[in-house]
Short mmCIF file of C-alpha atoms in Angstrom, two decimals:
data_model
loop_
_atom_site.label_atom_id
_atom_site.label_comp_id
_atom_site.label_asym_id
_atom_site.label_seq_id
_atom_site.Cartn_x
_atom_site.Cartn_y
_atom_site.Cartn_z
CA UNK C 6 34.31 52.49 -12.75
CA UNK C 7 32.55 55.50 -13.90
CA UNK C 8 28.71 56.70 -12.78
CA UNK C 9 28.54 59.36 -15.07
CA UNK C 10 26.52 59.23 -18.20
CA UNK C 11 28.39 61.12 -21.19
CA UNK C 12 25.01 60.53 -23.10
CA UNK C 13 24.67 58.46 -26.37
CA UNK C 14 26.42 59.26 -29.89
CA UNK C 15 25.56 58.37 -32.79
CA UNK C 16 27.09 55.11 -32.63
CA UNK C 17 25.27 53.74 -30.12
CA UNK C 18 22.30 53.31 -31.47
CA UNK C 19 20.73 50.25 -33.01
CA UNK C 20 17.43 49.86 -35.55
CA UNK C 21 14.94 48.31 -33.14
CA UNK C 22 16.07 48.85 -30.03
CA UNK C 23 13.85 50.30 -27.22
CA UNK C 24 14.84 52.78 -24.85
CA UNK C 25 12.52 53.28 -22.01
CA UNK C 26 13.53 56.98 -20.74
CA UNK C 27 13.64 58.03 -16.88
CA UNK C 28 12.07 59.30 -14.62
CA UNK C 29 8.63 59.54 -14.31
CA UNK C 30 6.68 62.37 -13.53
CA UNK C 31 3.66 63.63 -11.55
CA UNK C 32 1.70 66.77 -13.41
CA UNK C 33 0.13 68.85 -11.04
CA UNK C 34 -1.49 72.09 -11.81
CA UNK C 35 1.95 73.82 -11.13
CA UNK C 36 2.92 72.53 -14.99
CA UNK C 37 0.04 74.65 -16.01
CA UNK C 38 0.60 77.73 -13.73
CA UNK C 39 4.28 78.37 -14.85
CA UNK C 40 2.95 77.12 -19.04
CA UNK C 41 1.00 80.03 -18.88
CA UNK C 42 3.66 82.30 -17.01
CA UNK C 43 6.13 81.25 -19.72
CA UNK C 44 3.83 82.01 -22.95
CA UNK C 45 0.75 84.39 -22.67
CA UNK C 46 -1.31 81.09 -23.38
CA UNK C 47 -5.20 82.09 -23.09
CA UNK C 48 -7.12 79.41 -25.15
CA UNK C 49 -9.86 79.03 -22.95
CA UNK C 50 -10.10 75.27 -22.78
CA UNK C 51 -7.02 74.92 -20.80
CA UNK C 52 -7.62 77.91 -18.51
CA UNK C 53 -11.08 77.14 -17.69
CA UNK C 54 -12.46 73.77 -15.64
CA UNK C 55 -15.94 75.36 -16.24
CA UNK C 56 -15.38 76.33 -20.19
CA UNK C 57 -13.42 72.55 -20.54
CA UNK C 58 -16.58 71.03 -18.39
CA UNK C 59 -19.04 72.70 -20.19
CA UNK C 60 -17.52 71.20 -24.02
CA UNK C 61 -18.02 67.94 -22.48
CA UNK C 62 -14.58 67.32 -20.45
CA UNK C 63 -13.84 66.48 -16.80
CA UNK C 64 -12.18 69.54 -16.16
CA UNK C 65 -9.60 71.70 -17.67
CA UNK C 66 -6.51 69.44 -18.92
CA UNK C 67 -2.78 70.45 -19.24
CA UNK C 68 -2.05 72.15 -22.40
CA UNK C 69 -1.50 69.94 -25.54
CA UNK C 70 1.91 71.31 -26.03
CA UNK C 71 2.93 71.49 -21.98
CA UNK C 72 2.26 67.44 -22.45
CA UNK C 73 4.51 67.20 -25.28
CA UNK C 74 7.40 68.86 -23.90
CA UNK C 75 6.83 67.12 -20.77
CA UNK C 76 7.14 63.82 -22.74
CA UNK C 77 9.64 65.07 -24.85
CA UNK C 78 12.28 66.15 -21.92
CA UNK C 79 12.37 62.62 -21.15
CA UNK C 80 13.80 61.71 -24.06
CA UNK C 81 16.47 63.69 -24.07
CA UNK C 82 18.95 62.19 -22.34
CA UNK C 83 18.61 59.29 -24.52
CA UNK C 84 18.33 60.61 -27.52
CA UNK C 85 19.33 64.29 -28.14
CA UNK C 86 21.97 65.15 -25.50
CA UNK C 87 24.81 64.91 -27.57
CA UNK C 88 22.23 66.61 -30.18
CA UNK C 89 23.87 69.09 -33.13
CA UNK C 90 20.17 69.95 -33.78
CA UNK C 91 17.18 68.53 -34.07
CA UNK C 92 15.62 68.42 -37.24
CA UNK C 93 11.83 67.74 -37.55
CA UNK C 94 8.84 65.63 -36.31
CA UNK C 95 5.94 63.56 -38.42
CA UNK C 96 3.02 61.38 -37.53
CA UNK C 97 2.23 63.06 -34.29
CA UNK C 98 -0.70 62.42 -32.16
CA UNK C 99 -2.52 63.67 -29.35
CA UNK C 100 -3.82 60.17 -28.14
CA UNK C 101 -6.05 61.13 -24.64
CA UNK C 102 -5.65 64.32 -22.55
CA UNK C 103 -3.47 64.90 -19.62
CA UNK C 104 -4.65 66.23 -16.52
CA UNK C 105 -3.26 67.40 -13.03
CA UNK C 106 -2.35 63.85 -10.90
CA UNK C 107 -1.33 61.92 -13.77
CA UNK C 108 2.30 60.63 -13.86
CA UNK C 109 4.06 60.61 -17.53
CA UNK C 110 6.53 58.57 -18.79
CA UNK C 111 8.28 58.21 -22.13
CA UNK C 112 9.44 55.23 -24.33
CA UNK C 113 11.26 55.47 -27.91
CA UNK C 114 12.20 53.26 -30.54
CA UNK C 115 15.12 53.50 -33.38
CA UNK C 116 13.44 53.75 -36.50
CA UNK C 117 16.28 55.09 -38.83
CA UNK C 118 19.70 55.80 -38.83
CA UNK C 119 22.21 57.85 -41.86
CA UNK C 120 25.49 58.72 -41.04
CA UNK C 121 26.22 62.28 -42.58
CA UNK C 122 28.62 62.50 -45.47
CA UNK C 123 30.93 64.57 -42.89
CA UNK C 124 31.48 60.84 -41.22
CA UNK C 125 31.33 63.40 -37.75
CA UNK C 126 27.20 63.12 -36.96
CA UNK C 127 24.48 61.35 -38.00
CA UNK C 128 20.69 61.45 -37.72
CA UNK C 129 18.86 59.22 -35.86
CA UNK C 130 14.98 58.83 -35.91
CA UNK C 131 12.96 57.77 -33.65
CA UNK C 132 9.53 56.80 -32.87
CA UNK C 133 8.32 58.40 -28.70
CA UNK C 134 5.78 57.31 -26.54
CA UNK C 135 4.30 58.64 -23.84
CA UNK C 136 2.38 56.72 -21.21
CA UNK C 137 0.03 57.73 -18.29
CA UNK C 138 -0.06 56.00 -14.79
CA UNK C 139 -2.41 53.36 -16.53
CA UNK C 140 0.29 52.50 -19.38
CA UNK C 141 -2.66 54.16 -21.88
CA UNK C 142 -1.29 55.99 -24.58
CA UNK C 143 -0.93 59.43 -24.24
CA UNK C 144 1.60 61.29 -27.24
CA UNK C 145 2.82 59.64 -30.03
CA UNK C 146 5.14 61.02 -32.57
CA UNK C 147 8.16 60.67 -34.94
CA UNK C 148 10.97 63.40 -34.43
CA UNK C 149 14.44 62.71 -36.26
CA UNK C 150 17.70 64.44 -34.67
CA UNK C 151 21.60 64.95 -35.78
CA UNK C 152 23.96 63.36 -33.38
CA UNK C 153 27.44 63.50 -32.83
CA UNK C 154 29.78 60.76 -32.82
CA UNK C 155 32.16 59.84 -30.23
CA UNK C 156 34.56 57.54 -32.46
CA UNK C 157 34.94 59.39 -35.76
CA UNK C 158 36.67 56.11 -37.10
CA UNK C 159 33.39 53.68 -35.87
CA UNK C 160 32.15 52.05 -39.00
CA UNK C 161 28.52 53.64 -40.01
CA UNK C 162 25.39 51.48 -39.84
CA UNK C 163 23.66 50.29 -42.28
CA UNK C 164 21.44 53.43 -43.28
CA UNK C 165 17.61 52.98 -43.29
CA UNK C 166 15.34 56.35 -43.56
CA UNK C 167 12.28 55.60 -42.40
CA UNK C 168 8.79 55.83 -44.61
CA UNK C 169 7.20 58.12 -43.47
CA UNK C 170 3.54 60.18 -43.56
CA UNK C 171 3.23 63.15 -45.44
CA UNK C 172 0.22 64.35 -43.10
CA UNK C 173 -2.10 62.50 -41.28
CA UNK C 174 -6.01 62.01 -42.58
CA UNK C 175 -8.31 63.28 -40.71
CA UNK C 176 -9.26 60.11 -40.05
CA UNK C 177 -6.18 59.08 -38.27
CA UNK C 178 -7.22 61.93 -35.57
CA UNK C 179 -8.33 60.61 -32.09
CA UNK C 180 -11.12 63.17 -30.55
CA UNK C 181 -11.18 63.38 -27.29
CA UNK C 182 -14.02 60.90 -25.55
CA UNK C 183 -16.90 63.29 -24.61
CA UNK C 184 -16.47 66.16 -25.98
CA UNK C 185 -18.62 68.16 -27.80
CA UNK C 186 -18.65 72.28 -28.80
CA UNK C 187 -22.42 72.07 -28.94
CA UNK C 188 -22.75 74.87 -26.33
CA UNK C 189 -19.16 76.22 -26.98
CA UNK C 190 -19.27 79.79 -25.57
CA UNK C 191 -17.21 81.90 -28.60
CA UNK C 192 -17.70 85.11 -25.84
CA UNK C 193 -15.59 83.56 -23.07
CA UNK C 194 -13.31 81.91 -25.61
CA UNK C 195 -12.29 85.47 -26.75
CA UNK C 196 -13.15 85.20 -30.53
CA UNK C 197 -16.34 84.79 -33.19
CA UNK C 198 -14.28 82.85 -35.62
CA UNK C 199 -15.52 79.23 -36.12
CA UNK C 200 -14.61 76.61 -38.27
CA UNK C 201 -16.85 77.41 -41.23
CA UNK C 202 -15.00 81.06 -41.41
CA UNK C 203 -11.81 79.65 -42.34
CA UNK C 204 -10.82 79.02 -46.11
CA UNK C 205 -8.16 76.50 -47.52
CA UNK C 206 -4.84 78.52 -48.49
CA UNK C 207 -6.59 81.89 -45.96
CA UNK C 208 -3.11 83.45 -44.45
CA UNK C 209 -3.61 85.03 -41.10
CA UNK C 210 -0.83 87.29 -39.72
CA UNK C 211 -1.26 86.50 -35.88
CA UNK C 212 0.02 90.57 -35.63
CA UNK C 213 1.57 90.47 -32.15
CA UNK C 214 5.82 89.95 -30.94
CA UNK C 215 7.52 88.73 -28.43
CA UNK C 216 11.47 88.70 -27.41
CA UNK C 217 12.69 85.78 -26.17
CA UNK C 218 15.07 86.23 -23.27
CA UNK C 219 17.51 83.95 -21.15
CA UNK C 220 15.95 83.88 -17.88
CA UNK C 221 12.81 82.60 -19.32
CA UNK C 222 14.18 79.78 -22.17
CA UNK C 223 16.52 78.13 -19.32
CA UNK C 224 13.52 78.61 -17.56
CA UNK C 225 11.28 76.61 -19.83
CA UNK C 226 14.12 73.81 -20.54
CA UNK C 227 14.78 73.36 -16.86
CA UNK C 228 11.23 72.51 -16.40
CA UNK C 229 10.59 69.99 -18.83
CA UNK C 230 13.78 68.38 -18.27
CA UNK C 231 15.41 69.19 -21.32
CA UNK C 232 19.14 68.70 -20.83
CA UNK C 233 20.72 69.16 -24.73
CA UNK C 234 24.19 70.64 -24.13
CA UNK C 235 23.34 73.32 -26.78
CA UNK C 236 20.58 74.40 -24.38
CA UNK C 237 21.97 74.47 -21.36
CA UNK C 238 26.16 75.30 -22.55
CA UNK C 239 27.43 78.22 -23.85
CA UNK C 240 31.15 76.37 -24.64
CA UNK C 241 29.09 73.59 -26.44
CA UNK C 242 29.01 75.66 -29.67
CA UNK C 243 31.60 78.05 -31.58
CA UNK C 244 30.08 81.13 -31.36
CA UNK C 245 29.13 80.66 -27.57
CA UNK C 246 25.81 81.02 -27.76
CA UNK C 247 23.22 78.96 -25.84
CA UNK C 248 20.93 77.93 -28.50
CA UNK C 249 16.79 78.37 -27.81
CA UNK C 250 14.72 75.21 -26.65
CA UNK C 251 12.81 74.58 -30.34
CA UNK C 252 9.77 73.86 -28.27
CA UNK C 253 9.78 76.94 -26.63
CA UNK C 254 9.95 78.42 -29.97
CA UNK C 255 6.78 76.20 -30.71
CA UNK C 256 4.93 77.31 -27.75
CA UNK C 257 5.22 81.30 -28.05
CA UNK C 258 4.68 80.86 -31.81
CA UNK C 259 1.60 78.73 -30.79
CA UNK C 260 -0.10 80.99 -28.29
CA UNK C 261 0.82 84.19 -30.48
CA UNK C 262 -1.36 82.38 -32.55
CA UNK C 263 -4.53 82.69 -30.13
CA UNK C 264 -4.65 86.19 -31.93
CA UNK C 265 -7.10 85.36 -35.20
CA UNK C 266 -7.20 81.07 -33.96
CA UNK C 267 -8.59 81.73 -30.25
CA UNK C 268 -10.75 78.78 -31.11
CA UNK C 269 -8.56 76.14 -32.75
CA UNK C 270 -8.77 75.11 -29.07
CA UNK C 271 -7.14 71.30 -29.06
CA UNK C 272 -4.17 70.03 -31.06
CA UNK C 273 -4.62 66.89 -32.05
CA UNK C 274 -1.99 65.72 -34.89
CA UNK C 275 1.33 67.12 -35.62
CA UNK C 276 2.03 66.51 -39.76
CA UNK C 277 5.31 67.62 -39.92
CA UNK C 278 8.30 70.23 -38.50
CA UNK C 279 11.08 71.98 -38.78
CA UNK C 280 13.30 73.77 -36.62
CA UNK C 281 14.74 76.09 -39.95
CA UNK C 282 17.02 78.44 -38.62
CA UNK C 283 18.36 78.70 -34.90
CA UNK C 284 16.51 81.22 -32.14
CA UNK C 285 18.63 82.91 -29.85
CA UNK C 286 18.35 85.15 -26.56
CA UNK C 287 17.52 88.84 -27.83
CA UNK C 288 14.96 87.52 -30.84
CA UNK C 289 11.56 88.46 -31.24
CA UNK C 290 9.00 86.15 -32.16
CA UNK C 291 6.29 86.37 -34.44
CA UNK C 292 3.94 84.25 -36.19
CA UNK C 293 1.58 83.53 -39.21
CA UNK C 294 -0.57 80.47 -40.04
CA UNK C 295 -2.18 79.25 -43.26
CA UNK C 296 -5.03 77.10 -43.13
CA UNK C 297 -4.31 73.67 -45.31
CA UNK C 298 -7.02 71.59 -45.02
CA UNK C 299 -10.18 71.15 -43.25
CA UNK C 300 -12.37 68.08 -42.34
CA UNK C 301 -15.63 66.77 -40.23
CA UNK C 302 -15.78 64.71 -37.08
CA UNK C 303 -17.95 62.64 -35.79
CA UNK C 304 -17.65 64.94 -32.58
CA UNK C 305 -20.86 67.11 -32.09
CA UNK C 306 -20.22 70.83 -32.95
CA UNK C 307 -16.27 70.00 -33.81
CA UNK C 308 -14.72 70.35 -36.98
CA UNK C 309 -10.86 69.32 -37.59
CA UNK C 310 -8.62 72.08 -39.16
CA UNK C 311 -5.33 72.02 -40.82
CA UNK C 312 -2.40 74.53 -40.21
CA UNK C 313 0.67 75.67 -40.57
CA UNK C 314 2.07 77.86 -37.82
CA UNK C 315 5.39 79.89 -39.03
CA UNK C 316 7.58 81.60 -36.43
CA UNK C 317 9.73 84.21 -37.90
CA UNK C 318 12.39 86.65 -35.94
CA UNK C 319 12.13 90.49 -35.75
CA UNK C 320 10.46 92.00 -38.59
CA UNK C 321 6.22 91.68 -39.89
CA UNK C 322 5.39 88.39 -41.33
CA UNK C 323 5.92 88.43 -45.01
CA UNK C 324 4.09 85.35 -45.51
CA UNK C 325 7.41 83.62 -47.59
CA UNK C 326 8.98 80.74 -46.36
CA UNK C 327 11.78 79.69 -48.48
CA UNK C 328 14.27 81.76 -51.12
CA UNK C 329 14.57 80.32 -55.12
CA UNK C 330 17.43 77.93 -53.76
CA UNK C 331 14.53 76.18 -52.15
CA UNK C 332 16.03 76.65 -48.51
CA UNK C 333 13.77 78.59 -46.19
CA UNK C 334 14.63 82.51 -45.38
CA UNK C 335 17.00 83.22 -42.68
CA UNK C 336 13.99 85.06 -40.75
CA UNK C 337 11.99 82.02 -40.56
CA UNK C 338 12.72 79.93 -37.52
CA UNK C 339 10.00 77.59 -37.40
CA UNK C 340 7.37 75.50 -39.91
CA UNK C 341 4.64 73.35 -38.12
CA UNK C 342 1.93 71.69 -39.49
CA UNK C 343 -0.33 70.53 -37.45
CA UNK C 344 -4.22 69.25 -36.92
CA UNK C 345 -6.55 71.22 -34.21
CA UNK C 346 -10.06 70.94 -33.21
CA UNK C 347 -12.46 73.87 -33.59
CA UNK C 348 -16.09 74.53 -33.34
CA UNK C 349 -18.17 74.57 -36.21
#
């Protein structure tokens, strides 16, 4: 009988079903050491006990996105191994922080399922959890993937695309329990900017690059667990390329963005995504953000803003996302929207 585990195709999956994702795992402050060795992260509330302690937390806690990829590498041998790409994410939230000693794990439920046209993939969506030691709540979010089949002649399911939320209100945004920017220090955070400096539909080129190499991206999927053939196996696609982790596209783009958004300091909702055109070894990142919304909180000093975070390869931002045929531009290689907290 065979141990091996080819991973699941399209197929395989049922509208409903529960998959509770292996194994475990322990964060220690390691996750954070080799987060910030990976991308030049420097907001200050995850490099800082003092700075974190001082807005009203119990210390410094692992970077939003470090949590989410930590959650997310669970899933992948469940969900995304046999993975032609994975397409986008909605109705994410930041639920309670994660801090050094707790142990993660992930559960996901099939929300949707649509064969492609091609009969050879489909795309499966799915609905991730991720749970602390205490079975609280830490991540949840929506991501939606295209998946191989194994039997090209299995008959296709019926096809049900999920509903799903444009953006999230502000309301639907959980803030942190304690905190509060009332003595927020902007000098030690690195930037004057606060909330009430930002205008709906400002553009802010984030100004600085960086290239992506190989050591560093197998680097980054190895430690969150990410095993996605197109990751990890250069015979997996055509041209023999290994393609680039899309949340290690998310992080660079992310902390490039530190430069003019030092203090959108927590993420807290994640509207929508999309990986739109494939990163590779040799690319340079950069990044620009537009600022969609804003909103209150019942959080002293903290105000809720609204972004989107582009990632584009090579050249200067040019602040364009998509060509008159409505697809985006080659260049661009990521859209995020996304809720963060600021001070006001």
């Amino acid at each position: 009988m065979a141990k091996t585990n080819p991973g699941r195709f399209f197929e395989d999956y049922r509208i409903g079903e529960t998959i509770a994702h292996a194994v475990p795992r322990t964060v220690s402050g390691g996750e954070r050491a080799l987060y910030h060795a990976l991308y030049p992260a420097r907001h200050a509330l995850y490099s800082s006990d003092e700075f974190a302690r001082e807005c009203g937390m119990d210390g410094a806690p692992i970077d939003d996105l470090a949590a989410f990829h930590l959650v997310f590498g669970k899933t992948v041998p469940d969900v995304s191994l046999n993975a032609v790409a994975n397409l986008g994410y909605a109705e994410g939230r930041w639920l309670k922080p994660v801090y050094p000693g707790d142990t993660l794990r992930s559960t996901s439920q099939v929300i949707g399922l649509k064969q492609n046209s091609n009969g050879k993939s489909g795309v499966v969506w799915v609905r991730t959890r991720g749970l602390n030691q205490n079975d609280e709540e830490v991540l949840d979010y929506i991501r939606w993937v295209m998946v191989r089949k194994r039997d090209l002649e299995a008959p296709a399911p019926d096809t049900l695309i999920p509903e799903l939320k444009p953006a999230l209100a502000a309301s639907d945004l959980v803030i942190p329990e304690g905190l509060d920017f009332g003595r927020y220090d902007f000098t030690l955070a690195g930037e004057r900017h606060r909330w009430g400096d930002y205008e709906v539909g400002e553009k802010i080129d984030h100004v600085d690059g960086v290239t992506v190499e190989e050591a560093e991206h197998m680097m980054a999927t190895r430690l969150w667990q990410n095993t996605a053939k197109v990751h990890f196996d250069a015979t997996n696609r055509p041209d023999g390329k290994r393609l680039i982790y899309g949340g290690h596209v998310i992080s660079m783009a992310r902390t490039l963005s530190f430069n003019g958004l030092a203090n959108a300091q927590m993420i807290v909702g994640l509207n929508a995504g999309a990986h739109a055109n494939p990163c590779f070894s040799g690319d340079t990142i950069r990044a620009w953000s537009e600022v969609l919304d804003k909103a209150e909180t019942s959080a002293p000093g903290v105000g809720a803003i609204r972004l989107r975070l582009v990632a584009v390869k090579h050249g200067a931002p040019a602040f364009a996302l998509k060509g008159e045929d409505g697809k985006y531009l080659p260049e661009v290689m990521l859209d995020l929207d996304y809720w963060a907290l600021m001070p006001v």
